[in-house]
């Protein structure tokens, strides 16, 4: 009697494992996609509510890295917020902010910084309380040209000041480079030689606090002219995410 050969059963578990791995990868990719679609809207809503911005405020949100592990850990590595036009405490400009270590279950930010780009009209409004004669302002990188009039020896004289802006101790600084009086251009030394103490306001660096024009949690760390715009560098207090008072206007000494 002939024996019947029995084929050994094929091992199917490697194929099953492979299919499971593929399905898991697809689910992870889908979850990542959904997270990237949903998270920006959630963050945008929170920011708009906290800063009391208009409901239709344009605000772009982007998170770096693979999000699922960050969500599981409860903290985003890096988050970018940007807007072409936003108004905070009366100052309007284009804003770009980067925050690191963003907690998803409440808590302070590890760090945050950003820039705000404003035009000459906005910068002129910020400098309104300066002691310099600024009736109009033009931006010519790296300086700002302020024009106005002064009373000198009882006579009103048109003056144009070339100023280099900057920042120190959270305040704006304005360093005079030269002045044009009656069509004559004079540098700081020439002004001192001709007018002595009367020229002090045109030659000394002025410091101007604008903390009351910004949320208390923002500190100016730099100011420069870029083309026809002024770029303000800001440091953001990480506690602004938990301390409501840091969203209120700051105070000048």
PDB file of C-alpha atoms in Angstrom:
ATOM      1  CA  UNK A   1       0.000   0.000   0.000  1.00  0.00           C
ATOM      2  CA  UNK A   2       1.449   3.280  -1.070  1.00  0.00           C
ATOM      3  CA  UNK A   3       1.923   5.947   1.591  1.00  0.00           C
ATOM      4  CA  UNK A   4       0.450   9.376   0.911  1.00  0.00           C
ATOM      5  CA  UNK A   5       2.889  12.256   1.399  1.00  0.00           C
ATOM      6  CA  UNK A   6       1.511  15.056   3.573  1.00  0.00           C
ATOM      7  CA  UNK A   7       2.673  18.575   2.678  1.00  0.00           C
ATOM      8  CA  UNK A   8       3.854  20.494   5.697  1.00  0.00           C
ATOM      9  CA  UNK A   9       1.652  23.454   6.545  1.00  0.00           C
ATOM     10  CA  UNK A  10       3.096  26.730   5.453  1.00  0.00           C
ATOM     11  CA  UNK A  11       4.000  29.065   8.194  1.00  0.00           C
ATOM     12  CA  UNK A  12       1.757  32.028   7.839  1.00  0.00           C
ATOM     13  CA  UNK A  13       2.705  34.019  10.949  1.00  0.00           C
ATOM     14  CA  UNK A  14       5.477  36.096   9.243  1.00  0.00           C
ATOM     15  CA  UNK A  15       2.920  37.292   6.708  1.00  0.00           C
ATOM     16  CA  UNK A  16       0.367  38.024   9.418  1.00  0.00           C
ATOM     17  CA  UNK A  17       2.979  39.980  11.364  1.00  0.00           C
ATOM     18  CA  UNK A  18       3.919  41.943   8.265  1.00  0.00           C
ATOM     19  CA  UNK A  19       0.276  42.827   7.585  1.00  0.00           C
ATOM     20  CA  UNK A  20      -0.182  43.926  11.188  1.00  0.00           C
ATOM     21  CA  UNK A  21       2.920  46.112  10.990  1.00  0.00           C
ATOM     22  CA  UNK A  22       1.681  47.706   7.776  1.00  0.00           C
ATOM     23  CA  UNK A  23      -1.727  48.359   9.325  1.00  0.00           C
ATOM     24  CA  UNK A  24      -0.077  49.850  12.416  1.00  0.00           C
ATOM     25  CA  UNK A  25       2.071  52.120  10.246  1.00  0.00           C
ATOM     26  CA  UNK A  26      -1.004  53.266   8.337  1.00  0.00           C
ATOM     27  CA  UNK A  27      -2.828  54.003  11.586  1.00  0.00           C
ATOM     28  CA  UNK A  28       0.145  55.970  12.936  1.00  0.00           C
ATOM     29  CA  UNK A  29       0.380  58.009   9.736  1.00  0.00           C
ATOM     30  CA  UNK A  30      -3.379  58.643   9.816  1.00  0.00           C
ATOM     31  CA  UNK A  31      -3.236  59.677  13.463  1.00  0.00           C
ATOM     32  CA  UNK A  32      -0.326  62.029  12.740  1.00  0.00           C
ATOM     33  CA  UNK A  33      -2.219  63.526   9.816  1.00  0.00           C
ATOM     34  CA  UNK A  34      -5.344  64.050  11.909  1.00  0.00           C
ATOM     35  CA  UNK A  35      -3.290  65.575  14.719  1.00  0.00           C
ATOM     36  CA  UNK A  36      -1.628  68.044  12.355  1.00  0.00           C
ATOM     37  CA  UNK A  37      -5.046  68.957  10.965  1.00  0.00           C
ATOM     38  CA  UNK A  38      -6.705  69.468  14.343  1.00  0.00           C
ATOM     39  CA  UNK A  39      -3.953  70.874  16.578  1.00  0.00           C
ATOM     40  CA  UNK A  40      -3.424  74.225  14.763  1.00  0.00           C
ATOM     41  CA  UNK A  41      -7.109  75.070  15.080  1.00  0.00           C
ATOM     42  CA  UNK A  42      -7.098  74.292  18.811  1.00  0.00           C
ATOM     43  CA  UNK A  43      -3.980  76.378  19.448  1.00  0.00           C
ATOM     44  CA  UNK A  44      -5.306  79.231  17.312  1.00  0.00           C
ATOM     45  CA  UNK A  45      -8.547  79.300  19.287  1.00  0.00           C
ATOM     46  CA  UNK A  46      -6.719  79.419  22.612  1.00  0.00           C
ATOM     47  CA  UNK A  47      -4.387  82.222  21.510  1.00  0.00           C
ATOM     48  CA  UNK A  48      -7.231  84.320  20.078  1.00  0.00           C
ATOM     49  CA  UNK A  49      -9.246  83.904  23.270  1.00  0.00           C
ATOM     50  CA  UNK A  50      -6.346  84.691  25.606  1.00  0.00           C
ATOM     51  CA  UNK A  51      -5.242  87.787  23.663  1.00  0.00           C
ATOM     52  CA  UNK A  52      -8.823  88.931  23.025  1.00  0.00           C
ATOM     53  CA  UNK A  53      -8.272  89.045  19.274  1.00  0.00           C
ATOM     54  CA  UNK A  54     -11.053  89.159  16.650  1.00  0.00           C
ATOM     55  CA  UNK A  55     -12.631  85.788  15.869  1.00  0.00           C
ATOM     56  CA  UNK A  56     -11.517  86.056  12.250  1.00  0.00           C
ATOM     57  CA  UNK A  57      -7.933  86.959  13.151  1.00  0.00           C
ATOM     58  CA  UNK A  58      -5.470  85.485  10.632  1.00  0.00           C
ATOM     59  CA  UNK A  59      -3.049  83.333  12.622  1.00  0.00           C
ATOM     60  CA  UNK A  60      -0.885  80.518  11.258  1.00  0.00           C
ATOM     61  CA  UNK A  61       0.177  77.722  13.613  1.00  0.00           C
ATOM     62  CA  UNK A  62       2.863  75.134  12.918  1.00  0.00           C
ATOM     63  CA  UNK A  63       4.396  72.515  15.207  1.00  0.00           C
ATOM     64  CA  UNK A  64       7.798  70.927  14.523  1.00  0.00           C
ATOM     65  CA  UNK A  65       8.696  67.254  14.618  1.00  0.00           C
ATOM     66  CA  UNK A  66       6.534  64.129  14.832  1.00  0.00           C
ATOM     67  CA  UNK A  67       3.568  65.095  16.965  1.00  0.00           C
ATOM     68  CA  UNK A  68       2.240  61.804  18.352  1.00  0.00           C
ATOM     69  CA  UNK A  69       5.179  61.166  20.734  1.00  0.00           C
ATOM     70  CA  UNK A  70       4.963  64.808  21.845  1.00  0.00           C
ATOM     71  CA  UNK A  71       1.239  64.500  22.530  1.00  0.00           C
ATOM     72  CA  UNK A  72       1.830  61.365  24.554  1.00  0.00           C
ATOM     73  CA  UNK A  73       4.542  63.163  26.541  1.00  0.00           C
ATOM     74  CA  UNK A  74       2.194  66.134  27.009  1.00  0.00           C
ATOM     75  CA  UNK A  75       4.602  68.756  25.666  1.00  0.00           C
ATOM     76  CA  UNK A  76       5.296  70.171  22.195  1.00  0.00           C
ATOM     77  CA  UNK A  77       8.965  70.630  21.358  1.00  0.00           C
ATOM     78  CA  UNK A  78       8.524  73.779  19.265  1.00  0.00           C
ATOM     79  CA  UNK A  79       5.535  75.801  18.132  1.00  0.00           C
ATOM     80  CA  UNK A  80       5.496  78.645  15.581  1.00  0.00           C
ATOM     81  CA  UNK A  81       2.808  81.332  15.496  1.00  0.00           C
ATOM     82  CA  UNK A  82       2.688  83.981  12.797  1.00  0.00           C
ATOM     83  CA  UNK A  83       0.318  86.633  11.518  1.00  0.00           C
ATOM     84  CA  UNK A  84       0.656  89.119   8.674  1.00  0.00           C
ATOM     85  CA  UNK A  85      -1.304  91.704  10.647  1.00  0.00           C
ATOM     86  CA  UNK A  86      -2.183  91.680  14.339  1.00  0.00           C
ATOM     87  CA  UNK A  87      -2.945  94.466  16.826  1.00  0.00           C
ATOM     88  CA  UNK A  88      -1.821  94.298  20.461  1.00  0.00           C
ATOM     89  CA  UNK A  89      -2.354  97.245  22.790  1.00  0.00           C
ATOM     90  CA  UNK A  90      -2.736  99.584  19.828  1.00  0.00           C
ATOM     91  CA  UNK A  91       0.430  98.453  18.030  1.00  0.00           C
ATOM     92  CA  UNK A  92      -0.239  96.862  14.636  1.00  0.00           C
ATOM     93  CA  UNK A  93       2.277  94.820  12.694  1.00  0.00           C
ATOM     94  CA  UNK A  94       3.303  91.419  11.377  1.00  0.00           C
ATOM     95  CA  UNK A  95       4.189  89.050  14.206  1.00  0.00           C
ATOM     96  CA  UNK A  96       6.245  85.868  14.331  1.00  0.00           C
ATOM     97  CA  UNK A  97       6.678  83.960  17.608  1.00  0.00           C
ATOM     98  CA  UNK A  98       8.464  80.698  18.413  1.00  0.00           C
ATOM     99  CA  UNK A  99       7.769  78.878  21.679  1.00  0.00           C
ATOM    100  CA  UNK A 100       9.588  75.801  22.987  1.00  0.00           C
ATOM    101  CA  UNK A 101       8.509  73.280  25.588  1.00  0.00           C
ATOM    102  CA  UNK A 102       4.802  74.029  25.212  1.00  0.00           C
ATOM    103  CA  UNK A 103       2.821  72.112  27.894  1.00  0.00           C
ATOM    104  CA  UNK A 104      -0.440  70.554  26.744  1.00  0.00           C
ATOM    105  CA  UNK A 105      -1.867  70.036  30.205  1.00  0.00           C
ATOM    106  CA  UNK A 106      -1.168  73.473  31.633  1.00  0.00           C
ATOM    107  CA  UNK A 107       2.040  75.113  32.793  1.00  0.00           C
ATOM    108  CA  UNK A 108       4.659  77.643  31.761  1.00  0.00           C
ATOM    109  CA  UNK A 109       6.449  77.677  28.420  1.00  0.00           C
ATOM    110  CA  UNK A 110      10.098  76.639  28.514  1.00  0.00           C
ATOM    111  CA  UNK A 111      10.972  79.690  26.406  1.00  0.00           C
ATOM    112  CA  UNK A 112       9.510  81.970  23.777  1.00  0.00           C
ATOM    113  CA  UNK A 113      10.702  84.823  21.603  1.00  0.00           C
ATOM    114  CA  UNK A 114       9.566  86.623  18.508  1.00  0.00           C
ATOM    115  CA  UNK A 115       9.605  89.639  16.254  1.00  0.00           C
ATOM    116  CA  UNK A 116       7.085  92.275  15.260  1.00  0.00           C
ATOM    117  CA  UNK A 117       7.511  94.218  12.030  1.00  0.00           C
ATOM    118  CA  UNK A 118       5.856  97.654  11.928  1.00  0.00           C
ATOM    119  CA  UNK A 119       5.787 100.464   9.367  1.00  0.00           C
ATOM    120  CA  UNK A 120       6.970 104.028   9.894  1.00  0.00           C
ATOM    121  CA  UNK A 121       3.493 105.208  10.952  1.00  0.00           C
ATOM    122  CA  UNK A 122       3.380 102.691  13.791  1.00  0.00           C
ATOM    123  CA  UNK A 123       6.961 103.467  14.845  1.00  0.00           C
ATOM    124  CA  UNK A 124       6.207 107.190  14.812  1.00  0.00           C
ATOM    125  CA  UNK A 125       3.270 106.561  17.161  1.00  0.00           C
ATOM    126  CA  UNK A 126       5.525 104.601  19.525  1.00  0.00           C
ATOM    127  CA  UNK A 127       8.016 107.494  19.595  1.00  0.00           C
ATOM    128  CA  UNK A 128       5.343 110.117  20.222  1.00  0.00           C
ATOM    129  CA  UNK A 129       6.501 110.706  23.811  1.00  0.00           C
ATOM    130  CA  UNK A 130      10.122 111.269  22.850  1.00  0.00           C
ATOM    131  CA  UNK A 131      11.682 114.631  23.685  1.00  0.00           C
ATOM    132  CA  UNK A 132      12.997 114.814  20.132  1.00  0.00           C
ATOM    133  CA  UNK A 133      11.161 117.021  17.619  1.00  0.00           C
ATOM    134  CA  UNK A 134       9.417 114.268  15.635  1.00  0.00           C
ATOM    135  CA  UNK A 135       6.582 115.551  13.464  1.00  0.00           C
ATOM    136  CA  UNK A 136       7.223 113.071  10.651  1.00  0.00           C
ATOM    137  CA  UNK A 137       9.370 109.983  10.357  1.00  0.00           C
ATOM    138  CA  UNK A 138      10.995 108.167   7.436  1.00  0.00           C
ATOM    139  CA  UNK A 139      12.853 104.865   7.592  1.00  0.00           C
ATOM    140  CA  UNK A 140      16.119 104.499   5.697  1.00  0.00           C
ATOM    141  CA  UNK A 141      18.002 101.439   6.930  1.00  0.00           C
ATOM    142  CA  UNK A 142      19.815 101.348   9.238  1.00  0.00           C
ATOM    143  CA  UNK A 143      18.517 104.713  10.483  1.00  0.00           C
ATOM    144  CA  UNK A 144      15.301 106.625  10.984  1.00  0.00           C
ATOM    145  CA  UNK A 145      15.001 110.214   9.775  1.00  0.00           C
ATOM    146  CA  UNK A 146      12.897 112.399  12.073  1.00  0.00           C
ATOM    147  CA  UNK A 147      11.754 115.842  10.916  1.00  0.00           C
ATOM    148  CA  UNK A 148      10.263 118.679  12.944  1.00  0.00           C
ATOM    149  CA  UNK A 149      10.986 122.149  14.225  1.00  0.00           C
ATOM    150  CA  UNK A 150      12.708 123.617  17.273  1.00  0.00           C
ATOM    151  CA  UNK A 151      12.923 127.020  18.879  1.00  0.00           C
ATOM    152  CA  UNK A 152      16.501 128.252  18.867  1.00  0.00           C
ATOM    153  CA  UNK A 153      17.396 131.740  20.105  1.00  0.00           C
ATOM    154  CA  UNK A 154      13.744 132.688  19.766  1.00  0.00           C
ATOM    155  CA  UNK A 155      13.507 131.517  16.182  1.00  0.00           C
ATOM    156  CA  UNK A 156      11.661 128.445  14.869  1.00  0.00           C
ATOM    157  CA  UNK A 157      14.059 126.337  12.833  1.00  0.00           C
ATOM    158  CA  UNK A 158      13.256 123.283  10.741  1.00  0.00           C
ATOM    159  CA  UNK A 159      15.392 120.330  11.797  1.00  0.00           C
ATOM    160  CA  UNK A 160      15.960 116.831  10.485  1.00  0.00           C
ATOM    161  CA  UNK A 161      17.578 114.223  12.734  1.00  0.00           C
ATOM    162  CA  UNK A 162      19.224 110.987  11.638  1.00  0.00           C
ATOM    163  CA  UNK A 163      18.720 108.466  14.437  1.00  0.00           C
ATOM    164  CA  UNK A 164      19.923 104.901  14.958  1.00  0.00           C
ATOM    165  CA  UNK A 165      17.292 102.941  16.920  1.00  0.00           C
ATOM    166  CA  UNK A 166      18.060 100.144  19.349  1.00  0.00           C
ATOM    167  CA  UNK A 167      16.955  98.693  22.674  1.00  0.00           C
ATOM    168  CA  UNK A 168      18.339  98.590  26.199  1.00  0.00           C
ATOM    169  CA  UNK A 169      16.827  97.294  29.438  1.00  0.00           C
ATOM    170  CA  UNK A 170      13.491  96.734  27.714  1.00  0.00           C
ATOM    171  CA  UNK A 171      13.253 100.290  26.381  1.00  0.00           C
ATOM    172  CA  UNK A 172      13.752 101.799  22.930  1.00  0.00           C
ATOM    173  CA  UNK A 173      16.959 103.785  22.425  1.00  0.00           C
ATOM    174  CA  UNK A 174      17.483 106.540  19.863  1.00  0.00           C
ATOM    175  CA  UNK A 175      21.075 107.512  19.132  1.00  0.00           C
ATOM    176  CA  UNK A 176      21.482 110.724  17.079  1.00  0.00           C
ATOM    177  CA  UNK A 177      23.960 110.417  14.215  1.00  0.00           C
ATOM    178  CA  UNK A 178      23.578 113.849  12.642  1.00  0.00           C
ATOM    179  CA  UNK A 179      21.224 116.799  12.335  1.00  0.00           C
ATOM    180  CA  UNK A 180      20.300 119.032   9.434  1.00  0.00           C
ATOM    181  CA  UNK A 181      19.635 122.636  10.489  1.00  0.00           C
ATOM    182  CA  UNK A 182      18.684 125.141   7.848  1.00  0.00           C
ATOM    183  CA  UNK A 183      20.031 122.875   5.144  1.00  0.00           C
ATOM    184  CA  UNK A 184      23.398 122.392   6.893  1.00  0.00           C
ATOM    185  CA  UNK A 185      24.316 118.826   7.992  1.00  0.00           C
ATOM    186  CA  UNK A 186      26.131 118.672  11.336  1.00  0.00           C
ATOM    187  CA  UNK A 187      27.381 115.606  13.190  1.00  0.00           C
ATOM    188  CA  UNK A 188      27.199 115.257  16.992  1.00  0.00           C
ATOM    189  CA  UNK A 189      30.601 116.854  17.607  1.00  0.00           C
ATOM    190  CA  UNK A 190      29.836 119.834  15.366  1.00  0.00           C
ATOM    191  CA  UNK A 191      26.500 120.358  17.132  1.00  0.00           C
ATOM    192  CA  UNK A 192      28.231 120.402  20.508  1.00  0.00           C
ATOM    193  CA  UNK A 193      30.889 122.784  19.254  1.00  0.00           C
ATOM    194  CA  UNK A 194      28.332 125.250  17.861  1.00  0.00           C
ATOM    195  CA  UNK A 195      25.507 125.094  20.392  1.00  0.00           C
ATOM    196  CA  UNK A 196      27.030 123.642  23.563  1.00  0.00           C
ATOM    197  CA  UNK A 197      24.440 122.507  26.108  1.00  0.00           C
ATOM    198  CA  UNK A 198      21.602 123.509  23.771  1.00  0.00           C
ATOM    199  CA  UNK A 199      22.607 120.624  21.525  1.00  0.00           C
ATOM    200  CA  UNK A 200      22.304 117.989  24.279  1.00  0.00           C
ATOM    201  CA  UNK A 201      18.886 116.775  23.133  1.00  0.00           C
ATOM    202  CA  UNK A 202      20.282 116.211  19.634  1.00  0.00           C
ATOM    203  CA  UNK A 203      23.501 114.433  20.592  1.00  0.00           C
ATOM    204  CA  UNK A 204      22.710 112.257  23.615  1.00  0.00           C
ATOM    205  CA  UNK A 205      21.167 108.802  23.264  1.00  0.00           C
ATOM    206  CA  UNK A 206      17.577 108.870  24.452  1.00  0.00           C
ATOM    207  CA  UNK A 207      15.833 105.983  26.161  1.00  0.00           C
ATOM    208  CA  UNK A 208      12.089 105.644  25.693  1.00  0.00           C
ATOM    209  CA  UNK A 209       9.910 103.203  27.639  1.00  0.00           C
ATOM    210  CA  UNK A 210       6.956 101.733  25.747  1.00  0.00           C
ATOM    211  CA  UNK A 211       6.157  98.936  28.201  1.00  0.00           C
ATOM    212  CA  UNK A 212       2.688 100.426  28.624  1.00  0.00           C
ATOM    213  CA  UNK A 213       2.054  99.795  24.899  1.00  0.00           C
ATOM    214  CA  UNK A 214       2.801  96.051  25.145  1.00  0.00           C
ATOM    215  CA  UNK A 215       1.566  93.106  27.229  1.00  0.00           C
ATOM    216  CA  UNK A 216       3.559  92.906  30.477  1.00  0.00           C
ATOM    217  CA  UNK A 217       4.906  89.483  29.504  1.00  0.00           C
ATOM    218  CA  UNK A 218       6.777  90.915  26.511  1.00  0.00           C
ATOM    219  CA  UNK A 219      10.178  92.605  26.780  1.00  0.00           C
ATOM    220  CA  UNK A 220      11.883  94.463  23.929  1.00  0.00           C
ATOM    221  CA  UNK A 221      15.380  93.100  23.329  1.00  0.00           C
ATOM    222  CA  UNK A 222      16.187  94.775  20.024  1.00  0.00           C
ATOM    223  CA  UNK A 223      15.023  97.316  17.460  1.00  0.00           C
ATOM    224  CA  UNK A 224      16.434  97.743  13.973  1.00  0.00           C
ATOM    225  CA  UNK A 225      15.392  99.194  10.644  1.00  0.00           C
ATOM    226  CA  UNK A 226      15.014  96.718   7.792  1.00  0.00           C
ATOM    227  CA  UNK A 227      14.170  98.433   4.526  1.00  0.00           C
ATOM    228  CA  UNK A 228      11.062 100.494   5.161  1.00  0.00           C
ATOM    229  CA  UNK A 229      10.046  98.582   8.288  1.00  0.00           C
ATOM    230  CA  UNK A 230      11.100  98.578  11.916  1.00  0.00           C
ATOM    231  CA  UNK A 231      11.769  95.132  13.392  1.00  0.00           C
ATOM    232  CA  UNK A 232      11.193  94.769  17.119  1.00  0.00           C
ATOM    233  CA  UNK A 233      12.753  91.729  18.810  1.00  0.00           C
ATOM    234  CA  UNK A 234      10.822  90.448  21.819  1.00  0.00           C
ATOM    235  CA  UNK A 235      11.454  88.057  24.674  1.00  0.00           C
ATOM    236  CA  UNK A 236       8.327  86.369  26.011  1.00  0.00           C
ATOM    237  CA  UNK A 237       7.972  85.419  29.674  1.00  0.00           C
ATOM    238  CA  UNK A 238       7.175  81.682  29.759  1.00  0.00           C
ATOM    239  CA  UNK A 239       4.678  82.305  32.564  1.00  0.00           C
ATOM    240  CA  UNK A 240       2.452  84.218  30.143  1.00  0.00           C
ATOM    241  CA  UNK A 241       0.684  80.893  29.516  1.00  0.00           C
ATOM    242  CA  UNK A 242      -0.481  80.710  33.146  1.00  0.00           C
ATOM    243  CA  UNK A 243      -0.347  84.257  34.569  1.00  0.00           C
ATOM    244  CA  UNK A 244      -3.207  86.374  33.232  1.00  0.00           C
ATOM    245  CA  UNK A 245      -1.613  89.612  34.489  1.00  0.00           C
ATOM    246  CA  UNK A 246       1.220  89.179  31.977  1.00  0.00           C
ATOM    247  CA  UNK A 247      -1.329  89.741  29.203  1.00  0.00           C
ATOM    248  CA  UNK A 248      -2.262  93.150  30.629  1.00  0.00           C
ATOM    249  CA  UNK A 249      -0.368  96.284  29.542  1.00  0.00           C
ATOM    250  CA  UNK A 250       2.999  96.755  31.201  1.00  0.00           C
ATOM    251  CA  UNK A 251       4.056  99.735  33.323  1.00  0.00           C
ATOM    252  CA  UNK A 252       6.730 102.341  32.682  1.00  0.00           C
ATOM    253  CA  UNK A 253       8.800 103.452  35.675  1.00  0.00           C
TER     254      UNK A 253
END
